[in-house]
PDB file of C-alpha atoms in Angstrom:
ATOM      1  CA  UNK A  30    -111.131  29.906-118.205  1.00  0.00           C
ATOM      2  CA  UNK A  31    -112.606  25.974-118.774  1.00  0.00           C
ATOM      3  CA  UNK A  32    -111.060  25.579-115.035  1.00  0.00           C
ATOM      4  CA  UNK A  33    -113.208  28.932-114.080  1.00  0.00           C
ATOM      5  CA  UNK A  34    -115.465  27.843-116.255  1.00  0.00           C
ATOM      6  CA  UNK A  35    -115.677  23.962-114.262  1.00  0.00           C
ATOM      7  CA  UNK A  36    -115.598  25.393-110.898  1.00  0.00           C
ATOM      8  CA  UNK A  37    -118.043  28.821-111.091  1.00  0.00           C
ATOM      9  CA  UNK A  38    -120.637  28.178-108.330  1.00  0.00           C
ATOM     10  CA  UNK A  39    -123.448  29.469-111.227  1.00  0.00           C
ATOM     11  CA  UNK A  40    -122.305  26.177-113.131  1.00  0.00           C
ATOM     12  CA  UNK A  41    -123.287  23.371-110.625  1.00  0.00           C
ATOM     13  CA  UNK A  42    -124.930  20.644-112.723  1.00  0.00           C
ATOM     14  CA  UNK A  43    -124.544  22.475-116.069  1.00  0.00           C
ATOM     15  CA  UNK A  44    -120.986  22.272-116.686  1.00  0.00           C
ATOM     16  CA  UNK A  45    -122.130  20.520-120.350  1.00  0.00           C
ATOM     17  CA  UNK A  46    -124.044  23.481-121.377  1.00  0.00           C
ATOM     18  CA  UNK A  47    -121.282  26.049-120.085  1.00  0.00           C
ATOM     19  CA  UNK A  48    -119.163  24.708-121.837  1.00  0.00           C
ATOM     20  CA  UNK A  49    -121.075  24.569-125.487  1.00  0.00           C
ATOM     21  CA  UNK A  50    -122.633  28.181-124.014  1.00  0.00           C
ATOM     22  CA  UNK A  51    -118.638  29.348-124.932  1.00  0.00           C
ATOM     23  CA  UNK A  52    -117.379  27.273-128.115  1.00  0.00           C
ATOM     24  CA  UNK A  53    -120.623  29.017-129.687  1.00  0.00           C
ATOM     25  CA  UNK A  54    -119.873  32.531-128.938  1.00  0.00           C
ATOM     26  CA  UNK A  55    -116.891  32.203-128.915  1.00  0.00           C
ATOM     27  CA  UNK A  56    -117.695  30.882-133.401  1.00  0.00           C
ATOM     28  CA  UNK A  57    -120.231  33.299-133.522  1.00  0.00           C
ATOM     29  CA  UNK A  58    -117.559  35.912-133.112  1.00  0.00           C
ATOM     30  CA  UNK A  59    -115.559  34.043-135.805  1.00  0.00           C
ATOM     31  CA  UNK A  60    -118.109  32.887-138.038  1.00  0.00           C
ATOM     32  CA  UNK A  61    -121.116  35.959-138.198  1.00  0.00           C
ATOM     33  CA  UNK A  62    -119.179  38.724-136.588  1.00  0.00           C
ATOM     34  CA  UNK A  63    -122.515  40.592-135.511  1.00  0.00           C
ATOM     35  CA  UNK A  64    -124.219  41.802-132.449  1.00  0.00           C
ATOM     36  CA  UNK A  65    -127.384  40.201-131.254  1.00  0.00           C
ATOM     37  CA  UNK A  66    -129.730  40.665-128.459  1.00  0.00           C
ATOM     38  CA  UNK A  67    -128.327  38.066-125.215  1.00  0.00           C
ATOM     39  CA  UNK A  68    -131.881  37.406-123.033  1.00  0.00           C
ATOM     40  CA  UNK A  69    -130.412  37.939-118.961  1.00  0.00           C
ATOM     41  CA  UNK A  70    -131.811  37.734-115.459  1.00  0.00           C
ATOM     42  CA  UNK A  71    -135.631  36.801-116.500  1.00  0.00           C
ATOM     43  CA  UNK A  72    -136.430  38.310-119.900  1.00  0.00           C
ATOM     44  CA  UNK A  73    -133.980  41.583-119.662  1.00  0.00           C
ATOM     45  CA  UNK A  74    -132.274  42.109-122.858  1.00  0.00           C
ATOM     46  CA  UNK A  75    -128.798  42.726-123.298  1.00  0.00           C
ATOM     47  CA  UNK A  76    -126.727  44.175-126.603  1.00  0.00           C
ATOM     48  CA  UNK A  77    -124.161  41.090-127.653  1.00  0.00           C
ATOM     49  CA  UNK A  78    -121.043  42.561-129.484  1.00  0.00           C
ATOM     50  CA  UNK A  79    -119.074  39.793-130.530  1.00  0.00           C
ATOM     51  CA  UNK A  80    -115.950  42.813-128.830  1.00  0.00           C
ATOM     52  CA  UNK A  81    -117.581  42.777-124.994  1.00  0.00           C
ATOM     53  CA  UNK A  82    -115.952  41.642-122.551  1.00  0.00           C
ATOM     54  CA  UNK A  83    -119.028  40.936-120.585  1.00  0.00           C
ATOM     55  CA  UNK A  84    -121.280  38.923-123.339  1.00  0.00           C
ATOM     56  CA  UNK A  85    -118.843  35.562-122.096  1.00  0.00           C
ATOM     57  CA  UNK A  86    -119.099  36.073-118.798  1.00  0.00           C
ATOM     58  CA  UNK A  87    -123.118  35.470-119.126  1.00  0.00           C
ATOM     59  CA  UNK A  88    -122.676  33.178-120.902  1.00  0.00           C
ATOM     60  CA  UNK A  89    -119.942  30.731-119.464  1.00  0.00           C
ATOM     61  CA  UNK A  90    -120.383  31.671-115.860  1.00  0.00           C
ATOM     62  CA  UNK A  91    -124.665  31.168-114.968  1.00  0.00           C
ATOM     63  CA  UNK A  92    -125.747  34.303-115.796  1.00  0.00           C
ATOM     64  CA  UNK A  93    -124.493  35.405-112.725  1.00  0.00           C
ATOM     65  CA  UNK A  94    -120.945  35.797-114.071  1.00  0.00           C
ATOM     66  CA  UNK A  95    -119.739  37.749-109.849  1.00  0.00           C
ATOM     67  CA  UNK A  96    -122.275  34.699-108.006  1.00  0.00           C
ATOM     68  CA  UNK A  97    -122.405  36.023-104.674  1.00  0.00           C
ATOM     69  CA  UNK A  98    -122.377  39.456-105.170  1.00  0.00           C
ATOM     70  CA  UNK A  99    -125.128  39.247-107.780  1.00  0.00           C
ATOM     71  CA  UNK A 100    -127.354  36.455-105.574  1.00  0.00           C
ATOM     72  CA  UNK A 101    -126.750  39.116-101.845  1.00  0.00           C
ATOM     73  CA  UNK A 102    -128.360  41.846-104.682  1.00  0.00           C
ATOM     74  CA  UNK A 103    -131.160  40.016-105.476  1.00  0.00           C
ATOM     75  CA  UNK A 104    -132.303  38.435-102.145  1.00  0.00           C
ATOM     76  CA  UNK A 105    -130.924  42.348-100.459  1.00  0.00           C
ATOM     77  CA  UNK A 106    -132.507  44.522-103.010  1.00  0.00           C
ATOM     78  CA  UNK A 107    -135.771  46.053-102.648  1.00  0.00           C
ATOM     79  CA  UNK A 108    -138.617  48.009-104.764  1.00  0.00           C
ATOM     80  CA  UNK A 109    -137.880  51.515-103.837  1.00  0.00           C
ATOM     81  CA  UNK A 110    -134.735  51.355-103.591  1.00  0.00           C
ATOM     82  CA  UNK A 111    -131.487  52.906-104.132  1.00  0.00           C
ATOM     83  CA  UNK A 112    -128.237  51.409-105.703  1.00  0.00           C
ATOM     84  CA  UNK A 113    -124.987  53.558-106.931  1.00  0.00           C
ATOM     85  CA  UNK A 114    -122.607  51.580-109.666  1.00  0.00           C
ATOM     86  CA  UNK A 115    -119.291  52.811-109.878  1.00  0.00           C
ATOM     87  CA  UNK A 116    -118.096  51.393-113.055  1.00  0.00           C
ATOM     88  CA  UNK A 117    -120.745  50.326-114.936  1.00  0.00           C
ATOM     89  CA  UNK A 118    -118.968  49.520-118.183  1.00  0.00           C
ATOM     90  CA  UNK A 119    -121.730  48.067-120.222  1.00  0.00           C
ATOM     91  CA  UNK A 120    -124.452  47.281-117.656  1.00  0.00           C
ATOM     92  CA  UNK A 121    -124.578  44.058-116.098  1.00  0.00           C
ATOM     93  CA  UNK A 122    -125.033  44.977-112.544  1.00  0.00           C
ATOM     94  CA  UNK A 123    -127.001  47.737-113.814  1.00  0.00           C
ATOM     95  CA  UNK A 124    -129.754  45.809-115.368  1.00  0.00           C
ATOM     96  CA  UNK A 125    -130.043  43.844-112.837  1.00  0.00           C
ATOM     97  CA  UNK A 126    -130.405  46.524-109.905  1.00  0.00           C
ATOM     98  CA  UNK A 127    -133.017  48.528-112.059  1.00  0.00           C
ATOM     99  CA  UNK A 128    -134.398  44.834-112.841  1.00  0.00           C
ATOM    100  CA  UNK A 129    -134.826  44.846-108.401  1.00  0.00           C
ATOM    101  CA  UNK A 130    -135.594  48.567-107.279  1.00  0.00           C
ATOM    102  CA  UNK A 131    -138.282  48.380-109.908  1.00  0.00           C
ATOM    103  CA  UNK A 132    -139.678  51.553-111.728  1.00  0.00           C
ATOM    104  CA  UNK A 133    -139.951  52.883-107.812  1.00  0.00           C
ATOM    105  CA  UNK A 134    -136.274  52.944-107.247  1.00  0.00           C
ATOM    106  CA  UNK A 135    -133.009  54.531-108.712  1.00  0.00           C
ATOM    107  CA  UNK A 136    -130.027  53.239-110.209  1.00  0.00           C
ATOM    108  CA  UNK A 137    -126.816  56.017-110.485  1.00  0.00           C
ATOM    109  CA  UNK A 138    -124.600  54.912-112.941  1.00  0.00           C
ATOM    110  CA  UNK A 139    -121.206  56.269-113.631  1.00  0.00           C
ATOM    111  CA  UNK A 140    -119.486  55.085-116.602  1.00  0.00           C
ATOM    112  CA  UNK A 141    -116.418  57.646-117.912  1.00  0.00           C
ATOM    113  CA  UNK A 142    -115.156  56.190-121.085  1.00  0.00           C
ATOM    114  CA  UNK A 143    -117.846  56.597-124.224  1.00  0.00           C
ATOM    115  CA  UNK A 144    -118.052  53.376-126.141  1.00  0.00           C
ATOM    116  CA  UNK A 145    -118.787  51.411-122.587  1.00  0.00           C
ATOM    117  CA  UNK A 146    -121.321  54.497-121.535  1.00  0.00           C
ATOM    118  CA  UNK A 147    -123.052  54.131-124.648  1.00  0.00           C
ATOM    119  CA  UNK A 148    -123.186  50.559-125.019  1.00  0.00           C
ATOM    120  CA  UNK A 149    -125.044  51.306-120.835  1.00  0.00           C
ATOM    121  CA  UNK A 150    -127.522  53.689-122.974  1.00  0.00           C
ATOM    122  CA  UNK A 151    -128.461  52.023-125.724  1.00  0.00           C
ATOM    123  CA  UNK A 152    -128.684  48.231-123.040  1.00  0.00           C
ATOM    124  CA  UNK A 153    -131.028  50.800-120.670  1.00  0.00           C
ATOM    125  CA  UNK A 154    -133.657  51.779-124.200  1.00  0.00           C
ATOM    126  CA  UNK A 155    -134.393  48.224-125.250  1.00  0.00           C
ATOM    127  CA  UNK A 156    -135.304  47.234-121.243  1.00  0.00           C
ATOM    128  CA  UNK A 157    -137.230  50.289-121.430  1.00  0.00           C
ATOM    129  CA  UNK A 158    -135.745  51.432-118.037  1.00  0.00           C
ATOM    130  CA  UNK A 159    -136.250  54.731-116.251  1.00  0.00           C
ATOM    131  CA  UNK A 160    -134.990  54.157-113.177  1.00  0.00           C
ATOM    132  CA  UNK A 161    -131.515  54.610-114.138  1.00  0.00           C
ATOM    133  CA  UNK A 162    -129.631  57.776-114.112  1.00  0.00           C
ATOM    134  CA  UNK A 163    -125.910  57.328-116.428  1.00  0.00           C
ATOM    135  CA  UNK A 164    -123.100  59.899-115.854  1.00  0.00           C
ATOM    136  CA  UNK A 165    -120.651  59.308-118.057  1.00  0.00           C
ATOM    137  CA  UNK A 166    -118.035  60.571-116.169  1.00  0.00           C
ATOM    138  CA  UNK A 167    -114.959  59.237-113.073  1.00  0.00           C
ATOM    139  CA  UNK A 168    -116.024  59.077-109.781  1.00  0.00           C
ATOM    140  CA  UNK A 169    -112.924  59.901-107.348  1.00  0.00           C
ATOM    141  CA  UNK A 170    -112.425  61.897-104.783  1.00  0.00           C
ATOM    142  CA  UNK A 171    -110.688  65.544-106.762  1.00  0.00           C
ATOM    143  CA  UNK A 172    -113.025  66.735-109.095  1.00  0.00           C
ATOM    144  CA  UNK A 173    -111.261  67.490-113.253  1.00  0.00           C
ATOM    145  CA  UNK A 174    -110.523  66.127-116.140  1.00  0.00           C
ATOM    146  CA  UNK A 175    -107.989  62.801-116.073  1.00  0.00           C
ATOM    147  CA  UNK A 176    -106.866  60.126-119.374  1.00  0.00           C
ATOM    148  CA  UNK A 177    -109.046  57.158-120.398  1.00  0.00           C
ATOM    149  CA  UNK A 178    -107.618  54.211-122.046  1.00  0.00           C
ATOM    150  CA  UNK A 179    -109.484  50.614-122.824  1.00  0.00           C
ATOM    151  CA  UNK A 180    -107.253  48.017-121.162  1.00  0.00           C
ATOM    152  CA  UNK A 181    -108.804  44.547-120.535  1.00  0.00           C
ATOM    153  CA  UNK A 182    -111.844  44.015-119.949  1.00  0.00           C
ATOM    154  CA  UNK A 183    -112.954  47.454-119.287  1.00  0.00           C
ATOM    155  CA  UNK A 184    -111.661  51.062-119.418  1.00  0.00           C
ATOM    156  CA  UNK A 185    -108.888  52.904-116.777  1.00  0.00           C
ATOM    157  CA  UNK A 186    -106.865  56.248-115.614  1.00  0.00           C
ATOM    158  CA  UNK A 187    -103.949  56.329-118.324  1.00  0.00           C
ATOM    159  CA  UNK A 188    -100.826  55.414-117.149  1.00  0.00           C
ATOM    160  CA  UNK A 189     -97.190  55.923-118.958  1.00  0.00           C
ATOM    161  CA  UNK A 190     -96.623  51.974-119.721  1.00  0.00           C
ATOM    162  CA  UNK A 191    -100.804  51.988-120.964  1.00  0.00           C
ATOM    163  CA  UNK A 192    -101.386  51.764-125.021  1.00  0.00           C
ATOM    164  CA  UNK A 193    -104.360  53.532-127.072  1.00  0.00           C
ATOM    165  CA  UNK A 194    -106.492  56.039-128.303  1.00  0.00           C
ATOM    166  CA  UNK A 195    -107.133  58.033-125.222  1.00  0.00           C
ATOM    167  CA  UNK A 196    -109.865  59.897-124.058  1.00  0.00           C
ATOM    168  CA  UNK A 197    -110.067  63.001-121.503  1.00  0.00           C
ATOM    169  CA  UNK A 198    -113.123  62.031-118.441  1.00  0.00           C
ATOM    170  CA  UNK A 199    -114.729  64.537-115.913  1.00  0.00           C
ATOM    171  CA  UNK A 200    -114.233  63.269-112.616  1.00  0.00           C
ATOM    172  CA  UNK A 201    -116.667  64.089-109.627  1.00  0.00           C
ATOM    173  CA  UNK A 202    -116.773  63.066-106.288  1.00  0.00           C
ATOM    174  CA  UNK A 203    -120.097  61.256-105.164  1.00  0.00           C
ATOM    175  CA  UNK A 204    -120.787  63.562-102.168  1.00  0.00           C
ATOM    176  CA  UNK A 205    -121.481  66.298-105.086  1.00  0.00           C
ATOM    177  CA  UNK A 206    -123.000  64.286-107.518  1.00  0.00           C
ATOM    178  CA  UNK A 207    -125.217  62.019-105.668  1.00  0.00           C
ATOM    179  CA  UNK A 208    -129.666  63.425-105.151  1.00  0.00           C
ATOM    180  CA  UNK A 209    -130.174  63.448-101.813  1.00  0.00           C
ATOM    181  CA  UNK A 210    -131.644  60.369-100.613  1.00  0.00           C
ATOM    182  CA  UNK A 211    -131.347  56.587 -99.138  1.00  0.00           C
ATOM    183  CA  UNK A 212    -129.192  54.759-101.022  1.00  0.00           C
ATOM    184  CA  UNK A 213    -129.483  50.483 -99.838  1.00  0.00           C
ATOM    185  CA  UNK A 214    -125.980  49.336-101.876  1.00  0.00           C
ATOM    186  CA  UNK A 215    -122.935  50.308-104.061  1.00  0.00           C
ATOM    187  CA  UNK A 216    -120.824  48.878-105.989  1.00  0.00           C
ATOM    188  CA  UNK A 217    -117.329  50.186-107.464  1.00  0.00           C
ATOM    189  CA  UNK A 218    -114.802  47.984-109.754  1.00  0.00           C
ATOM    190  CA  UNK A 219    -112.987  50.979-111.145  1.00  0.00           C
ATOM    191  CA  UNK A 220    -109.394  49.449-111.964  1.00  0.00           C
ATOM    192  CA  UNK A 221    -107.507  51.023-108.100  1.00  0.00           C
ATOM    193  CA  UNK A 222    -109.309  53.998-108.264  1.00  0.00           C
ATOM    194  CA  UNK A 223    -111.700  52.518-106.055  1.00  0.00           C
ATOM    195  CA  UNK A 224    -110.386  54.339-102.341  1.00  0.00           C
ATOM    196  CA  UNK A 225    -110.735  58.130-104.392  1.00  0.00           C
ATOM    197  CA  UNK A 226    -113.757  56.966-105.073  1.00  0.00           C
ATOM    198  CA  UNK A 227    -114.614  55.693-101.547  1.00  0.00           C
ATOM    199  CA  UNK A 228    -112.812  59.653-100.266  1.00  0.00           C
ATOM    200  CA  UNK A 229    -115.280  60.987-102.212  1.00  0.00           C
ATOM    201  CA  UNK A 230    -117.977  59.855-100.770  1.00  0.00           C
ATOM    202  CA  UNK A 231    -116.454  60.486 -97.178  1.00  0.00           C
ATOM    203  CA  UNK A 232    -120.242  62.357 -96.139  1.00  0.00           C
ATOM    204  CA  UNK A 233    -122.845  58.829 -97.580  1.00  0.00           C
ATOM    205  CA  UNK A 234    -120.025  57.436 -95.478  1.00  0.00           C
ATOM    206  CA  UNK A 235    -120.254  59.304 -92.252  1.00  0.00           C
ATOM    207  CA  UNK A 236    -124.610  58.148 -92.378  1.00  0.00           C
ATOM    208  CA  UNK A 237    -123.128  54.890 -93.208  1.00  0.00           C
ATOM    209  CA  UNK A 238    -125.450  55.237 -96.013  1.00  0.00           C
ATOM    210  CA  UNK A 239    -125.490  52.997 -97.538  1.00  0.00           C
ATOM    211  CA  UNK A 240    -124.911  50.331 -95.579  1.00  0.00           C
ATOM    212  CA  UNK A 241    -123.019  48.053 -98.097  1.00  0.00           C
ATOM    213  CA  UNK A 242    -120.398  48.500-100.468  1.00  0.00           C
ATOM    214  CA  UNK A 243    -119.263  45.124-103.074  1.00  0.00           C
ATOM    215  CA  UNK A 244    -115.573  45.757-104.307  1.00  0.00           C
ATOM    216  CA  UNK A 245    -112.854  45.389-106.755  1.00  0.00           C
ATOM    217  CA  UNK A 246    -109.906  45.223-104.480  1.00  0.00           C
ATOM    218  CA  UNK A 247    -106.447  44.625-106.612  1.00  0.00           C
ATOM    219  CA  UNK A 248    -102.819  46.008-105.318  1.00  0.00           C
ATOM    220  CA  UNK A 249    -101.426  46.690-107.801  1.00  0.00           C
ATOM    221  CA  UNK A 250    -103.800  48.659-109.105  1.00  0.00           C
ATOM    222  CA  UNK A 251    -104.655  50.617-106.156  1.00  0.00           C
ATOM    223  CA  UNK A 252    -100.916  50.891-106.081  1.00  0.00           C
ATOM    224  CA  UNK A 253    -101.275  52.796-108.982  1.00  0.00           C
ATOM    225  CA  UNK A 254    -103.584  55.406-106.646  1.00  0.00           C
ATOM    226  CA  UNK A 255    -101.003  55.231-103.299  1.00  0.00           C
ATOM    227  CA  UNK A 256    -102.789  52.913-101.997  1.00  0.00           C
ATOM    228  CA  UNK A 257    -103.411  49.114-100.989  1.00  0.00           C
ATOM    229  CA  UNK A 258    -106.327  47.176 -99.932  1.00  0.00           C
ATOM    230  CA  UNK A 259    -104.897  46.052 -95.973  1.00  0.00           C
ATOM    231  CA  UNK A 260    -104.649  50.077 -96.863  1.00  0.00           C
ATOM    232  CA  UNK A 261    -108.576  51.105 -98.019  1.00  0.00           C
ATOM    233  CA  UNK A 262    -109.314  47.926 -95.408  1.00  0.00           C
ATOM    234  CA  UNK A 263    -108.452  50.043 -92.778  1.00  0.00           C
ATOM    235  CA  UNK A 264    -109.646  53.273 -94.247  1.00  0.00           C
ATOM    236  CA  UNK A 265    -113.018  51.958 -94.832  1.00  0.00           C
ATOM    237  CA  UNK A 266    -112.971  50.717 -90.962  1.00  0.00           C
ATOM    238  CA  UNK A 267    -112.701  53.395 -89.588  1.00  0.00           C
ATOM    239  CA  UNK A 268    -114.810  54.835 -91.570  1.00  0.00           C
ATOM    240  CA  UNK A 269    -116.972  52.647 -90.012  1.00  0.00           C
ATOM    241  CA  UNK A 270    -117.291  49.588 -92.189  1.00  0.00           C
ATOM    242  CA  UNK A 271    -115.972  46.211 -92.546  1.00  0.00           C
ATOM    243  CA  UNK A 272    -114.757  43.533 -94.839  1.00  0.00           C
ATOM    244  CA  UNK A 273    -117.220  40.626 -95.196  1.00  0.00           C
ATOM    245  CA  UNK A 274    -117.753  37.879 -96.950  1.00  0.00           C
ATOM    246  CA  UNK A 275    -121.396  36.873 -98.626  1.00  0.00           C
ATOM    247  CA  UNK A 276    -121.479  32.926 -97.608  1.00  0.00           C
ATOM    248  CA  UNK A 277    -124.462  32.167-100.447  1.00  0.00           C
ATOM    249  CA  UNK A 278    -125.192  28.806 -98.627  1.00  0.00           C
ATOM    250  CA  UNK A 279    -126.103  30.349 -95.235  1.00  0.00           C
ATOM    251  CA  UNK A 280    -127.197  33.591 -96.369  1.00  0.00           C
ATOM    252  CA  UNK A 281    -125.479  35.851 -93.564  1.00  0.00           C
ATOM    253  CA  UNK A 282    -122.121  37.254 -93.689  1.00  0.00           C
ATOM    254  CA  UNK A 283    -118.936  36.397 -92.135  1.00  0.00           C
ATOM    255  CA  UNK A 284    -116.366  38.348 -91.228  1.00  0.00           C
ATOM    256  CA  UNK A 285    -113.511  38.372 -93.818  1.00  0.00           C
ATOM    257  CA  UNK A 286    -109.502  39.270 -92.660  1.00  0.00           C
ATOM    258  CA  UNK A 287    -108.776  39.240 -96.451  1.00  0.00           C
ATOM    259  CA  UNK A 288    -109.976  38.572 -99.595  1.00  0.00           C
ATOM    260  CA  UNK A 289    -110.980  35.630-101.534  1.00  0.00           C
ATOM    261  CA  UNK A 290    -109.942  36.428-104.787  1.00  0.00           C
ATOM    262  CA  UNK A 291    -110.869  40.814-106.554  1.00  0.00           C
ATOM    263  CA  UNK A 292    -113.827  40.860-104.778  1.00  0.00           C
ATOM    264  CA  UNK A 293    -114.852  42.120-101.454  1.00  0.00           C
ATOM    265  CA  UNK A 294    -117.897  43.757 -99.009  1.00  0.00           C
ATOM    266  CA  UNK A 295    -117.946  46.273 -96.820  1.00  0.00           C
ATOM    267  CA  UNK A 296    -120.793  46.379 -94.652  1.00  0.00           C
ATOM    268  CA  UNK A 297    -121.776  49.069 -92.452  1.00  0.00           C
ATOM    269  CA  UNK A 298    -121.979  47.875 -88.356  1.00  0.00           C
ATOM    270  CA  UNK A 299    -123.442  50.380 -87.924  1.00  0.00           C
ATOM    271  CA  UNK A 300    -126.798  48.480 -90.133  1.00  0.00           C
ATOM    272  CA  UNK A 301    -125.265  45.500 -90.258  1.00  0.00           C
ATOM    273  CA  UNK A 302    -128.317  44.183 -88.296  1.00  0.00           C
ATOM    274  CA  UNK A 303    -130.487  46.312 -91.119  1.00  0.00           C
ATOM    275  CA  UNK A 304    -128.906  44.543 -93.530  1.00  0.00           C
ATOM    276  CA  UNK A 305    -129.272  40.993 -91.975  1.00  0.00           C
ATOM    277  CA  UNK A 306    -133.014  41.238 -91.038  1.00  0.00           C
ATOM    278  CA  UNK A 307    -133.435  41.896 -94.991  1.00  0.00           C
ATOM    279  CA  UNK A 308    -131.897  38.281 -95.622  1.00  0.00           C
ATOM    280  CA  UNK A 309    -134.355  37.178 -93.478  1.00  0.00           C
ATOM    281  CA  UNK A 310    -137.421  38.392 -95.017  1.00  0.00           C
ATOM    282  CA  UNK A 311    -135.950  37.282 -97.988  1.00  0.00           C
ATOM    283  CA  UNK A 312    -135.665  33.562 -96.811  1.00  0.00           C
ATOM    284  CA  UNK A 313    -139.121  33.675 -94.556  1.00  0.00           C
ATOM    285  CA  UNK A 314    -140.583  35.004 -98.100  1.00  0.00           C
ATOM    286  CA  UNK A 315    -138.971  31.871 -99.733  1.00  0.00           C
ATOM    287  CA  UNK A 316    -140.004  30.144 -97.980  1.00  0.00           C
ATOM    288  CA  UNK A 317    -144.342  31.156 -98.191  1.00  0.00           C
ATOM    289  CA  UNK A 318    -144.121  30.514-101.793  1.00  0.00           C
ATOM    290  CA  UNK A 319    -142.717  27.379-101.658  1.00  0.00           C
ATOM    291  CA  UNK A 320    -145.038  25.908 -98.349  1.00  0.00           C
ATOM    292  CA  UNK A 321    -147.586  28.504 -98.768  1.00  0.00           C
ATOM    293  CA  UNK A 322    -149.846  26.145 -95.982  1.00  0.00           C
ATOM    294  CA  UNK A 323    -146.744  26.625 -93.823  1.00  0.00           C
ATOM    295  CA  UNK A 324    -146.794  31.043 -94.539  1.00  0.00           C
ATOM    296  CA  UNK A 325    -150.841  30.981 -93.944  1.00  0.00           C
ATOM    297  CA  UNK A 326    -150.269  29.031 -90.751  1.00  0.00           C
ATOM    298  CA  UNK A 327    -146.628  31.075 -89.666  1.00  0.00           C
ATOM    299  CA  UNK A 328    -149.255  34.589 -90.656  1.00  0.00           C
ATOM    300  CA  UNK A 329    -152.718  32.248 -88.440  1.00  0.00           C
ATOM    301  CA  UNK A 330    -150.022  31.928 -85.898  1.00  0.00           C
ATOM    302  CA  UNK A 331    -148.594  35.480 -86.131  1.00  0.00           C
ATOM    303  CA  UNK A 332    -152.212  37.181 -85.894  1.00  0.00           C
ATOM    304  CA  UNK A 333    -153.138  35.571 -82.653  1.00  0.00           C
TER     305      UNK A 333
END
């Protein structure tokens, strides 16, 4: 963990503060043990439960634990957009997406386990977010019910080696559950069932909607459902999506032959130029805000 904190991009220049937050959080869990509200994302509140693994991620990694994905979201998402969060847990991605798409957009968050779904709803209520719909459901290819168990940092479909309390969760297809609208981005982190969920979204994929997916793909987890990172890459390629890595310093996607760790973007070939144009607009807007005179000169030149 110490090495992860040291190497995390959000901690550059702030490592001592990150280590201090780690020490304080560990002391709070052991000595106080009461939940409190943690400030995240420009003033939002996230309920910090002592048994939550998500709080440490926020505290240790500069408020942006999934740095590449969250930096991309902040530059890409717009008010009015639609965002799909598969495996929402307590709402780290859901809250950020809701802030970025504003009350004019829509976020649909899927969380199968009742404990996390309850905490997700609590975080939404604390922030009075009306743009988010919570589905206490699992996403997959075949509708039905499956046993879920708490494990590690989240919940997952139960396997014979899993121990702990089991709950039954209903499985739905994204194609049949989401409202008929356009979507800017989707995220799937569902402990190996990502390929199943994508198969349940083939209608969406056929129209390159959304153009960007952020996926956590781990071979041993995917193998539990008869898939692999290679198979997901091949299957998405057949559906018009390529694996990409987002480079925050360059603010652009680069082709990804493999994955850097478990996280990867899948980007529509058909709509890649559209995605790049959005990023370019964000850069131009940031330049205009930081150099207002240059921005006004650019506007005058464009008007001539």
